[in-house]
Coordinates of C-alpha atoms in Angstrom, one line a residue:
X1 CA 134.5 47.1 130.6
X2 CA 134.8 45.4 127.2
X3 CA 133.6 46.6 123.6
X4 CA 131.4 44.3 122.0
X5 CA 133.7 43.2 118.7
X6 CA 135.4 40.5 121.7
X7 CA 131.3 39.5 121.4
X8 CA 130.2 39.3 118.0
X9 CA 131.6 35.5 117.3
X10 CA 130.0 33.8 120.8
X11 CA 126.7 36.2 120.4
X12 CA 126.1 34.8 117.4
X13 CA 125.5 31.8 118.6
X14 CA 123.1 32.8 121.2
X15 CA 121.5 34.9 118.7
X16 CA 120.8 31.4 116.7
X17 CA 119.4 29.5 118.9
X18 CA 117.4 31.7 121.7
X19 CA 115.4 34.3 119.0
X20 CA 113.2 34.0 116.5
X21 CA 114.5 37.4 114.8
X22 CA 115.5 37.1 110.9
X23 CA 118.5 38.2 109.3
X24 CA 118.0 41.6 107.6
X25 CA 121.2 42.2 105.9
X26 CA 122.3 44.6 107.4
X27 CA 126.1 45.1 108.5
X28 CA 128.1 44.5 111.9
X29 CA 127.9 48.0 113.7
X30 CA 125.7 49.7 111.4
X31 CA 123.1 52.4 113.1
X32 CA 119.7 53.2 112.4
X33 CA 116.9 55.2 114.1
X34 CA 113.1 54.1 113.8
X35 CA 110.1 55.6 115.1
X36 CA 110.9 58.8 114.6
X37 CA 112.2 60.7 111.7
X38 CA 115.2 60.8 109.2
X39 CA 117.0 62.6 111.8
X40 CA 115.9 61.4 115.2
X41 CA 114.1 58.3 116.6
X42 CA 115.6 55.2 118.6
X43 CA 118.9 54.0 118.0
X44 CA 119.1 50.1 117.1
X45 CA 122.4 48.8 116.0
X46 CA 123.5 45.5 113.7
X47 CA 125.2 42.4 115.2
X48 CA 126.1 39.8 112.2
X49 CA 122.7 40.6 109.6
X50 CA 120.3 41.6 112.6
X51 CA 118.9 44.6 114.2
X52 CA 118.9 45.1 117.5
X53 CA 118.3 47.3 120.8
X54 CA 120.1 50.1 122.7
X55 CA 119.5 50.5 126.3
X56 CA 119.3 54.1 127.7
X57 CA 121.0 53.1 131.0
X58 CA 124.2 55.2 131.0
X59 CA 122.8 57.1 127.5
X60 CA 124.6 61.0 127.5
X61 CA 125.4 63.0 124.5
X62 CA 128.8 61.6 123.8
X63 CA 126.9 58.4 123.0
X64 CA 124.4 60.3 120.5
X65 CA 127.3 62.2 118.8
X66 CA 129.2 59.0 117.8
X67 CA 125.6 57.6 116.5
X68 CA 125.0 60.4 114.4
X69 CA 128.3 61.1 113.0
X70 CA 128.1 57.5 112.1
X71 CA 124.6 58.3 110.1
X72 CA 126.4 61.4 108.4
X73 CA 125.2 64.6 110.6
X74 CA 127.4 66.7 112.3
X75 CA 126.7 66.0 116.0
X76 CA 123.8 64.8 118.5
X77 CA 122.1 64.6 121.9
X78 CA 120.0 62.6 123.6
X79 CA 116.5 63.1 124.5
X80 CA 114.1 61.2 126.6
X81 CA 112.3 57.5 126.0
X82 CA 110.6 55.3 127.6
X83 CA 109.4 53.1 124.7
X84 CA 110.7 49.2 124.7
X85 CA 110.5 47.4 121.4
X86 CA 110.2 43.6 121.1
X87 CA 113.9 43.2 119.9
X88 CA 116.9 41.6 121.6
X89 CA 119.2 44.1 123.6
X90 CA 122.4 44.1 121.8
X91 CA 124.1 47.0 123.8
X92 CA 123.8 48.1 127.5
X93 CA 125.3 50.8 129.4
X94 CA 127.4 52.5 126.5
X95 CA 130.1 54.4 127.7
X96 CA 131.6 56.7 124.4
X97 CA 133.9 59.3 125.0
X98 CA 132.2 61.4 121.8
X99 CA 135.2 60.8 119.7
X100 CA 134.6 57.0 118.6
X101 CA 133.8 56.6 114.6
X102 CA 131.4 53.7 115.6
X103 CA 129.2 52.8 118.0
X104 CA 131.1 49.4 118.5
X105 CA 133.9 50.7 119.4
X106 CA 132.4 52.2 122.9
X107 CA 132.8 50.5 126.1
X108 CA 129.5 49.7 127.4
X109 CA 128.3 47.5 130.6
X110 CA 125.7 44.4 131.3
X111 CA 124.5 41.0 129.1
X112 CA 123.6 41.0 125.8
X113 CA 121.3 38.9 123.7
X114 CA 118.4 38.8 126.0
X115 CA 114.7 40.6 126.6
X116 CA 114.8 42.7 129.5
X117 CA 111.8 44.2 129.5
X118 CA 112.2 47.0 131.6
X119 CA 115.0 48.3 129.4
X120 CA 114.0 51.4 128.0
X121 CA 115.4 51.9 124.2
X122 CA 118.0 54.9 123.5
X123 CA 116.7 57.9 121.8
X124 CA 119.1 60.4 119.6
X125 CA 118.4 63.8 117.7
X126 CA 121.2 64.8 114.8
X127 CA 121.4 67.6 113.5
X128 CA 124.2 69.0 110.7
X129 CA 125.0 72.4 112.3
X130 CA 123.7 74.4 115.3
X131 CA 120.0 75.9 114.0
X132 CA 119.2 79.6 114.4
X133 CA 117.2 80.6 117.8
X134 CA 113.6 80.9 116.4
X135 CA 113.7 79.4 113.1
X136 CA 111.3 76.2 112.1
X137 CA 111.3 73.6 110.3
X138 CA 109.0 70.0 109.6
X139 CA 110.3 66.8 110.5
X140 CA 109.6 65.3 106.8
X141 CA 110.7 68.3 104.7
X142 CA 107.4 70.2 103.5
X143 CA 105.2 67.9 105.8
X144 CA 105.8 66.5 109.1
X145 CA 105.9 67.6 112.5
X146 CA 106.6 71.0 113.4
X147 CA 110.1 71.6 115.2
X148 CA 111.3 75.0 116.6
X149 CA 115.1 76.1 117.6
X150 CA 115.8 77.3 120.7
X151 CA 119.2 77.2 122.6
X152 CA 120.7 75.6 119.6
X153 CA 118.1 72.1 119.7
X154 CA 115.8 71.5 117.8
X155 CA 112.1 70.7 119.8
X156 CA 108.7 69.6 118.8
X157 CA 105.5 72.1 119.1
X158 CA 102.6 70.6 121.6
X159 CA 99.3 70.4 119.5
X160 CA 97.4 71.5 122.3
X161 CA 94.8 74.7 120.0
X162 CA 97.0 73.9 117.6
X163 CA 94.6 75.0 114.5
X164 CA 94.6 76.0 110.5
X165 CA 95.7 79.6 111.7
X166 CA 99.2 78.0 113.3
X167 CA 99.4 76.1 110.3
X168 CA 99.3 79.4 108.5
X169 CA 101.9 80.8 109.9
X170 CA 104.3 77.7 110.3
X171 CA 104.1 77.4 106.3
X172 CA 104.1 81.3 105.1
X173 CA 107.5 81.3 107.8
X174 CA 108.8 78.6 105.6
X175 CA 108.6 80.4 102.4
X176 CA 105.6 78.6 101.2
X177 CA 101.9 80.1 100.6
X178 CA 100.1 80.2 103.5
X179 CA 96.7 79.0 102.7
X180 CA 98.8 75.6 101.3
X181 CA 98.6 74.7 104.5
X182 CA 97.0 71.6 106.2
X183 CA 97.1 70.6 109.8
X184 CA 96.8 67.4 111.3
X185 CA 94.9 66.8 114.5
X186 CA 96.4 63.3 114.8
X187 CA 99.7 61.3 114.6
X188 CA 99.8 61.1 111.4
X189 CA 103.6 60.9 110.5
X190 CA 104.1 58.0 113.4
X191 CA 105.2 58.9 117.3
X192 CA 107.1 61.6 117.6
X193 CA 110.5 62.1 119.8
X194 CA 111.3 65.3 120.5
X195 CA 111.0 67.2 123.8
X196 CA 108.2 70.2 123.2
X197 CA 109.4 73.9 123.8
X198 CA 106.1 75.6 122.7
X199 CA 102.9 74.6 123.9
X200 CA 99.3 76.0 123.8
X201 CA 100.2 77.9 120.6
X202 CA 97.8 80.8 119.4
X203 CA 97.9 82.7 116.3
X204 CA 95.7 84.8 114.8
X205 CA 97.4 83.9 111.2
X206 CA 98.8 87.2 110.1
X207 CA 102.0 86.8 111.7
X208 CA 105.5 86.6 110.4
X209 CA 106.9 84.1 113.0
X210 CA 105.5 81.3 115.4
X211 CA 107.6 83.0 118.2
X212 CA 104.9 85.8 117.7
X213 CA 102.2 84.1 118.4
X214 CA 100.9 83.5 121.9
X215 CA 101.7 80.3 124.0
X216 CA 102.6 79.0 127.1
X217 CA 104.6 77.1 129.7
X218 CA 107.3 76.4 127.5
X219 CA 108.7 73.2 127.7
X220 CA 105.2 71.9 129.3
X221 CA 104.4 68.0 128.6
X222 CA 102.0 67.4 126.2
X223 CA 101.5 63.3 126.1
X224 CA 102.8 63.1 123.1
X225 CA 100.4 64.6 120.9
X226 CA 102.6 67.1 118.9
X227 CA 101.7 69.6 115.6
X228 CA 101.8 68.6 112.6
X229 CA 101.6 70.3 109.4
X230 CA 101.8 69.9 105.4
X231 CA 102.4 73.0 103.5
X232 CA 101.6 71.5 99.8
X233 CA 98.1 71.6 100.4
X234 CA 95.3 73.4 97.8
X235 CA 96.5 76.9 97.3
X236 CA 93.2 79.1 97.9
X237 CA 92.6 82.8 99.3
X238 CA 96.6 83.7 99.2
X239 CA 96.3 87.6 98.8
X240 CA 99.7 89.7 97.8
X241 CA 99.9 93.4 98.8
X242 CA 98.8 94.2 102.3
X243 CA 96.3 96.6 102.9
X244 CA 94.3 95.7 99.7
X245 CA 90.3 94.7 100.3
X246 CA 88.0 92.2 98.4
X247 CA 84.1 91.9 99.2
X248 CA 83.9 87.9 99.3
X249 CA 81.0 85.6 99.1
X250 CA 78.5 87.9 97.9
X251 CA 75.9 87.6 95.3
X252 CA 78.2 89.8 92.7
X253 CA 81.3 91.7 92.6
X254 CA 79.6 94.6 94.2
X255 CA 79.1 93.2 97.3
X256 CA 80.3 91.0 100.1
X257 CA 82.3 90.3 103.3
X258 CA 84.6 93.0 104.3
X259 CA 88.4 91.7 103.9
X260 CA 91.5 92.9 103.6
X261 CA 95.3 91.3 102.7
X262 CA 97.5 90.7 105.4
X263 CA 100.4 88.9 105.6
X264 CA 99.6 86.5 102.4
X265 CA 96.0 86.0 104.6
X266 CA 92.6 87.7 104.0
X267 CA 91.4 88.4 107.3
X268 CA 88.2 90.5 108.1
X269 CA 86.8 94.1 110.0
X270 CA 84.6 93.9 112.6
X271 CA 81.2 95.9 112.1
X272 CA 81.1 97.8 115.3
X273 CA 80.6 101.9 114.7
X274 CA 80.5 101.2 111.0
X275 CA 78.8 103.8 108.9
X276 CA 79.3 105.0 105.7
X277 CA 82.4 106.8 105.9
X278 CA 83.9 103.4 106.2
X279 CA 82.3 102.3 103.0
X280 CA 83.2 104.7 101.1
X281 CA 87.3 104.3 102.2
X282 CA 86.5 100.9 101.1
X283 CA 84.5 100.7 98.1
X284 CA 86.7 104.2 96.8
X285 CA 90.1 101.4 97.6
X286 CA 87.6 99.4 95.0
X287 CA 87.7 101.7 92.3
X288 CA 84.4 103.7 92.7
X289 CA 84.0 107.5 92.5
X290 CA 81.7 109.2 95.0
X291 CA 80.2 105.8 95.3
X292 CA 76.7 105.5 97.4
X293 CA 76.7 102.2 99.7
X294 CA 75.1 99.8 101.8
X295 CA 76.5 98.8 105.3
X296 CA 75.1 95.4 106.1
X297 CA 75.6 93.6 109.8
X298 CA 74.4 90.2 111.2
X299 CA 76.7 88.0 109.1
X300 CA 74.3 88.9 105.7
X301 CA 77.5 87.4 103.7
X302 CA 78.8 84.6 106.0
X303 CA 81.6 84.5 108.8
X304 CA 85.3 84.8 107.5
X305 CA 87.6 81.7 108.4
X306 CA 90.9 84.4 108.4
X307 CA 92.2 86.3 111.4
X308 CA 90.0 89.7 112.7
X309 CA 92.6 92.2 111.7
X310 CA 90.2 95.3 112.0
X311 CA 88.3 96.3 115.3
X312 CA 86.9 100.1 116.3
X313 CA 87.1 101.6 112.6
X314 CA 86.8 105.4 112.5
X315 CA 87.1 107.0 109.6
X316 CA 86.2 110.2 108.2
X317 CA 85.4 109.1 104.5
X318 CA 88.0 111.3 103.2
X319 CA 90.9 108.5 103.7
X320 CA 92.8 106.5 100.7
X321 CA 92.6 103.3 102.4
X322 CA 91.8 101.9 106.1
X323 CA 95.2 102.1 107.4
X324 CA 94.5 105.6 107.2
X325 CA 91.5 105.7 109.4
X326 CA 91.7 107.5 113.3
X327 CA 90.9 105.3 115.7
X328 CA 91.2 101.9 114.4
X329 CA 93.3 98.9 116.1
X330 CA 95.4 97.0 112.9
X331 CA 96.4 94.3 114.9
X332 CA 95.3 90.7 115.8
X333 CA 92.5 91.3 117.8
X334 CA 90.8 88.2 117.8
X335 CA 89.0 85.2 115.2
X336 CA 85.4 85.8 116.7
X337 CA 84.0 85.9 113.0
X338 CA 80.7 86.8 114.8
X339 CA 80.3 90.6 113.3
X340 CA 82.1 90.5 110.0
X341 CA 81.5 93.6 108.3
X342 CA 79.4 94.1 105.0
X343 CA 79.5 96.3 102.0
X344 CA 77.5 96.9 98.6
X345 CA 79.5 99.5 96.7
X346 CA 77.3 100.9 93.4
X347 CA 78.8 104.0 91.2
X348 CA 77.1 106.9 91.8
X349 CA 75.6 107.9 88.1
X350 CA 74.9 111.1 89.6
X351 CA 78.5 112.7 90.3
X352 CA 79.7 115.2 88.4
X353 CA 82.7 115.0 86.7
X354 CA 85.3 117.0 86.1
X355 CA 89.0 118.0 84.3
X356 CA 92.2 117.1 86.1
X357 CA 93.5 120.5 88.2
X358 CA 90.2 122.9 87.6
X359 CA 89.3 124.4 91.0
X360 CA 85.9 125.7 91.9
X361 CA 84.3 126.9 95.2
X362 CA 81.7 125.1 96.8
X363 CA 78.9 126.1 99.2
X364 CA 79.9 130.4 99.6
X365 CA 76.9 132.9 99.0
X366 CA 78.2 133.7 95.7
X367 CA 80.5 132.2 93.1
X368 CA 83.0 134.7 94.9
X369 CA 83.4 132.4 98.0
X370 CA 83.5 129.0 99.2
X371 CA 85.1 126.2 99.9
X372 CA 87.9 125.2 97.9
X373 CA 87.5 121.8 95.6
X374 CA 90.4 120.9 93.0
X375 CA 90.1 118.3 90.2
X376 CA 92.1 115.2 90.5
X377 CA 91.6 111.4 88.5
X378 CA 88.1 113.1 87.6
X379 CA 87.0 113.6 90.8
X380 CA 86.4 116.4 93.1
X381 CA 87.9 116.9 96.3
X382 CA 88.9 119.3 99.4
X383 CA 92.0 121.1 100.4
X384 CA 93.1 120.3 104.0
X385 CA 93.7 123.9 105.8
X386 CA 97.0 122.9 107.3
X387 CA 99.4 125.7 105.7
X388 CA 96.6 127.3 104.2
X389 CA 97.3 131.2 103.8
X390 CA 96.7 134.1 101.7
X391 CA 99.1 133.1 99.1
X392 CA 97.5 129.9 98.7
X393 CA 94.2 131.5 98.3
X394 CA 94.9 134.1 95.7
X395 CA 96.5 131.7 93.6
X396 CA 93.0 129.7 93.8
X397 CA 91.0 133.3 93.2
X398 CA 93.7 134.0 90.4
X399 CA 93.3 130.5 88.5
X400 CA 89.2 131.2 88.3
X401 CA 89.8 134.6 86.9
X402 CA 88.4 136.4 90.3
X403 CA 90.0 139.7 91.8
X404 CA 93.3 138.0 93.6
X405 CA 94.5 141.0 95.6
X406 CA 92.4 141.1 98.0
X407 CA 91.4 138.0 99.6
X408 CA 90.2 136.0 102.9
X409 CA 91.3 132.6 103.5
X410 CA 89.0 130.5 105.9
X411 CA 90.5 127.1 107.5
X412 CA 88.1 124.8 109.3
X413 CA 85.5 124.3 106.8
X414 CA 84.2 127.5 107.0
X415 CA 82.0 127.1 104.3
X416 CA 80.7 123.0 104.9
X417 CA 82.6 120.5 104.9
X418 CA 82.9 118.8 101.8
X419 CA 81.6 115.0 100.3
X420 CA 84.7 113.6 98.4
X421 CA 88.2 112.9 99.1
X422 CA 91.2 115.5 100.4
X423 CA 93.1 116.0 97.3
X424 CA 96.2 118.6 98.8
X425 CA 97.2 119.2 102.2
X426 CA 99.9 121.7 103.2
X427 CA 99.8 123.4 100.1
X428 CA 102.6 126.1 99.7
X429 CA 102.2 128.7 96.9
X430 CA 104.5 131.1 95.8
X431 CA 103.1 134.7 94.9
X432 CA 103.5 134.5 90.8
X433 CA 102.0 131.1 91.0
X434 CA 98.9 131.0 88.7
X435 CA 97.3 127.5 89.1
X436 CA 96.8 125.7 92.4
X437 CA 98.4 122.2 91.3
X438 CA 101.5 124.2 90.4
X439 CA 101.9 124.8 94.4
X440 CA 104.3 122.8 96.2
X441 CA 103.5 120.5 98.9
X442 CA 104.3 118.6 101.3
X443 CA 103.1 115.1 100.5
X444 CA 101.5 115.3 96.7
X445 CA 97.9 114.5 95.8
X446 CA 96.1 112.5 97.4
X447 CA 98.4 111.8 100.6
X448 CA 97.4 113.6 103.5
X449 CA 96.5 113.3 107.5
X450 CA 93.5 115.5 107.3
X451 CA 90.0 115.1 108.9
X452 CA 86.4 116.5 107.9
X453 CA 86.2 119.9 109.1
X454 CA 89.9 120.9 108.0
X455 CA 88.7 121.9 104.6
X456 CA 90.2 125.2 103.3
X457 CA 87.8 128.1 101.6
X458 CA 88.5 131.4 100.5
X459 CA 87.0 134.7 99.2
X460 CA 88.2 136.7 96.7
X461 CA 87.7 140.4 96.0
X462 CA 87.1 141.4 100.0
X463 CA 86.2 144.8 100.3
X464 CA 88.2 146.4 103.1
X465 CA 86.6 147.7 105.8
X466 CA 90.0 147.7 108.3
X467 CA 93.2 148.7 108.1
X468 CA 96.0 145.5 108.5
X469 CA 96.6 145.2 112.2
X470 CA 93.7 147.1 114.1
X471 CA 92.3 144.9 116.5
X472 CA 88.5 145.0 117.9
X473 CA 86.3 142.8 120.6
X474 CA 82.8 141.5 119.3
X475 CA 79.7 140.3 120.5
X476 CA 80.4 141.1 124.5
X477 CA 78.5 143.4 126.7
X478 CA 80.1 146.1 126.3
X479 CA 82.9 147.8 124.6
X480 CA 85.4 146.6 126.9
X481 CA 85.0 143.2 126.5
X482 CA 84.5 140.1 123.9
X483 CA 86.1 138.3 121.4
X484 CA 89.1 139.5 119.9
X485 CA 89.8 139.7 116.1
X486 CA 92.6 141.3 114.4
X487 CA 92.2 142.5 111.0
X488 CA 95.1 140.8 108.5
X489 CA 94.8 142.1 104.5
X490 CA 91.7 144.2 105.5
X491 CA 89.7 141.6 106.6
X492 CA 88.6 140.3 110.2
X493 CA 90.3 137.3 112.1
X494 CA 89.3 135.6 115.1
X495 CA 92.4 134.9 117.4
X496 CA 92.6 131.5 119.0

């Protein structure tokens, strides 16, 4: 065992006269990695103004902690190589204990000075503290390859599907918009070092974290073709609030591609069992009242380039946004951008407006019945049954001047179902109340989890022709049999 300072004087002279390497100025024992980043690549040391090269043979962690203490960070480890560069060897079999301040000061075995060309070069990662499990980070600050933490190391992403959608998420992770992202399908920041943890990566786009997105064999080869990734690229199509919609790429601001904000991301709705009821959650999300629309299919606006985020819509018409909508899969379900939805949204001239709170009754015989419709942002809309009771319905005949003492309500659209949005659900009235928007509920306008054919009606002024309690069976073959009602306030009630 020696250390190489007993070497510097006699090596010089072999340096001299045997290579044709020029003097750099560089410092006796003085580190520096190349051909990989500012924190990892292959170690080459300085004897007397030159650079030279680090064999692997004996290479462990103790050796790469000395190295990168010496370059400032707080510890190391080694990682595989098996590139050989055209400079002399300089050290062979290092043998550091981890605690040396430079790498000259290491024992190390075998000639110096010489080409041995099946000397493979010594590889190092630094790092200044242990990194979180999960976090990511790029090798040159915003650009650069992409590196992921797990067990404390830092390792390099395989570019194996790697696409704009994984570039997506990498740069929204990192705090920066995600559409300013560009991947590289090449090596273009030089060959890369690390050892790959994730590989075959999927994403959809809309996620918060690479971890969520799909991949495979972790830790799988992947011949040195790794991601890469600038996130400083032409900031287009970032969207803020998630759940809001924009009809894109038609011909005005009526129409268009169906897409909504997730994530930072507009992504799109697949068509399949659209109808109008979709369109008009949508194009009412758009600012329309009681608008009439257009569903169009068959790509008329163009594919999107974001994730699918909708798939399987069904919505009533009635709901404030899509999120609200029965039967429909918010997830990523895919980027086949082969039936992206349509819509053409135009204001209905012919709706009838209306002052905030009245009440009217829609669809009875007479103006004495019907189903109930309040006033709310100058539109008309339902009452969800849920709760709905006699109190609730005498305050509605009291408010329209109607006889409020004796009264029917009727759940379950009794009288149609109606053609805007629920307004109330789970109203609660108290007896003195005299206006319907005076009731308390449960949610407030315009939140509710109500579905066409739960809209409330009443009648008001019901003659009585029972007495509160008696109890009868209709419409079977004979007296002793059919279906049962009970009368409640002197009128007749099915039981369910």
């Amino acid at each position: 065992m020696t250390r190489l300072q007993d070497l510097v004087v006699p090596f010089v002279t072999v340096l001299i006269f045997n290579f044709h390497t020029s003097v750099s100025g560089c410092e006796t024992g003085e580190v520096q990695l190349v051909d990989g980043g500012s924190y990892y690549g292959e170690v080459q040391v300085c004897i007397a103004g030159t650079w030279g090269r680090v064999c692997r043979n004996g290479w462990d962690n103790n050796d790469a902690n000395v190295v990168c203490r010496q370059l400032g960070y707080l510890s190391g480890y080694t990682t595989y190589s098996s590139q050989t560069s055209n400079l002399p060897i300089f050290l062979d079999y290092v043998g550091c204990d981890g605690t040396e301040l430079n790498i000259l000061d290491c024992d190390h075995y075998g000639n110096i000075g010489d080409y041995y060309s099946y000397c493979y070069d010594a590889k190092v990662n630094c790092q200044y503290a242990s990194c979180t499990e999960g976090s990511v980070r790029l090798s040159e600050g915003m650009e650069g390859y992409v590196e992921t933490c797990h067990s404390g190391r830092w390792y390099g992403v395989c570019r194996h599907s790697w696409d704009y959608k994984d570039a997506f998420v990498v740069c929204r992770e990192l705090g920066y918009p995600a559409t300013a992202a560009v991947q590289y399908t090449s090596n273009e920041f030089g060959r890369h070092l690390q050892e790959t943890y994730l590989y075959n990566v999927l994403c959809f786009g809309n996620e918060s974290s690479l971890l969520n997105c799909q991949n495979s064999s972790p830790g799988s080869t992947c011949s040195s073709n790794y991601a890469a990734v600038r996130c400083a690229g032409e900031i287009t199509g970032v969207c803020g609030n998630d759940g809001t919609v924009r009809l894109a790429d038609g011909e005005d601001s009526n129409e268009g591609r169906v897409e909504i904000c997730s994530n930072g991301v507009w992504g799109t709705v697949v068509y399949s069992g659209w109808d109008s009821r979709e369109g008009e959650v949508i194009c009412r999300q758009l600012g329309y009242q009681n608008p009439n629309v257009y569903i169009y299919d068959n790509l008329e606006f163009g594919p999107g380039t974001g994730p699918v985020l909708f798939i399987s819509l069904d919505c009533d018409g009635s709901e404030a946004s899509l999120y609200d909508c029965s039967g429909s899969h918010y997830s990523t379900v895919g980027n086949s951008h082969y039936s992206d939805a349509g819509l053409r949204c135009e204001q209905n001239t012919n709706f009838e407006s209306c002052v905030n709170y009245a009440v009217r009754l829609v669809g009875g015989e007479d103006d004495k019945e019907g189903r109930v419709e309040i006033c709310y942002n100058s539109v008309w809309g339902s009452v969800c049954d849920d709760g709905w009771g006699i109190y609730d319905a005498r305050v509605v005949c009291r408010q329209l001047g109607l006889d409020s003492d004796t009264v029917q309500a009727y759940p379950n659209a009794y009288f149609g179902e109606g053609l805007g949005p629920f307004h109330l659900s789970y109203v609660n009235c108290g007896s003195s109340t005299n206006t319907l928007s005076l009731c308390s509920t449960s949610y407030g306008f315009g939140v509710h989890h109500c579905k066409r054919g739960e809209e409330a009606g009443v009648r008001c002024g019901v003659d009585h022709d029972c007495s509160h309690g008696d109890i009868k069976l209709v419409d079977g073959s004979s007296k002793y049999e059919g279906r049962v009602e009970v009368c409640v306030d002197g009128a007749w009630y099915t039981v369910c």
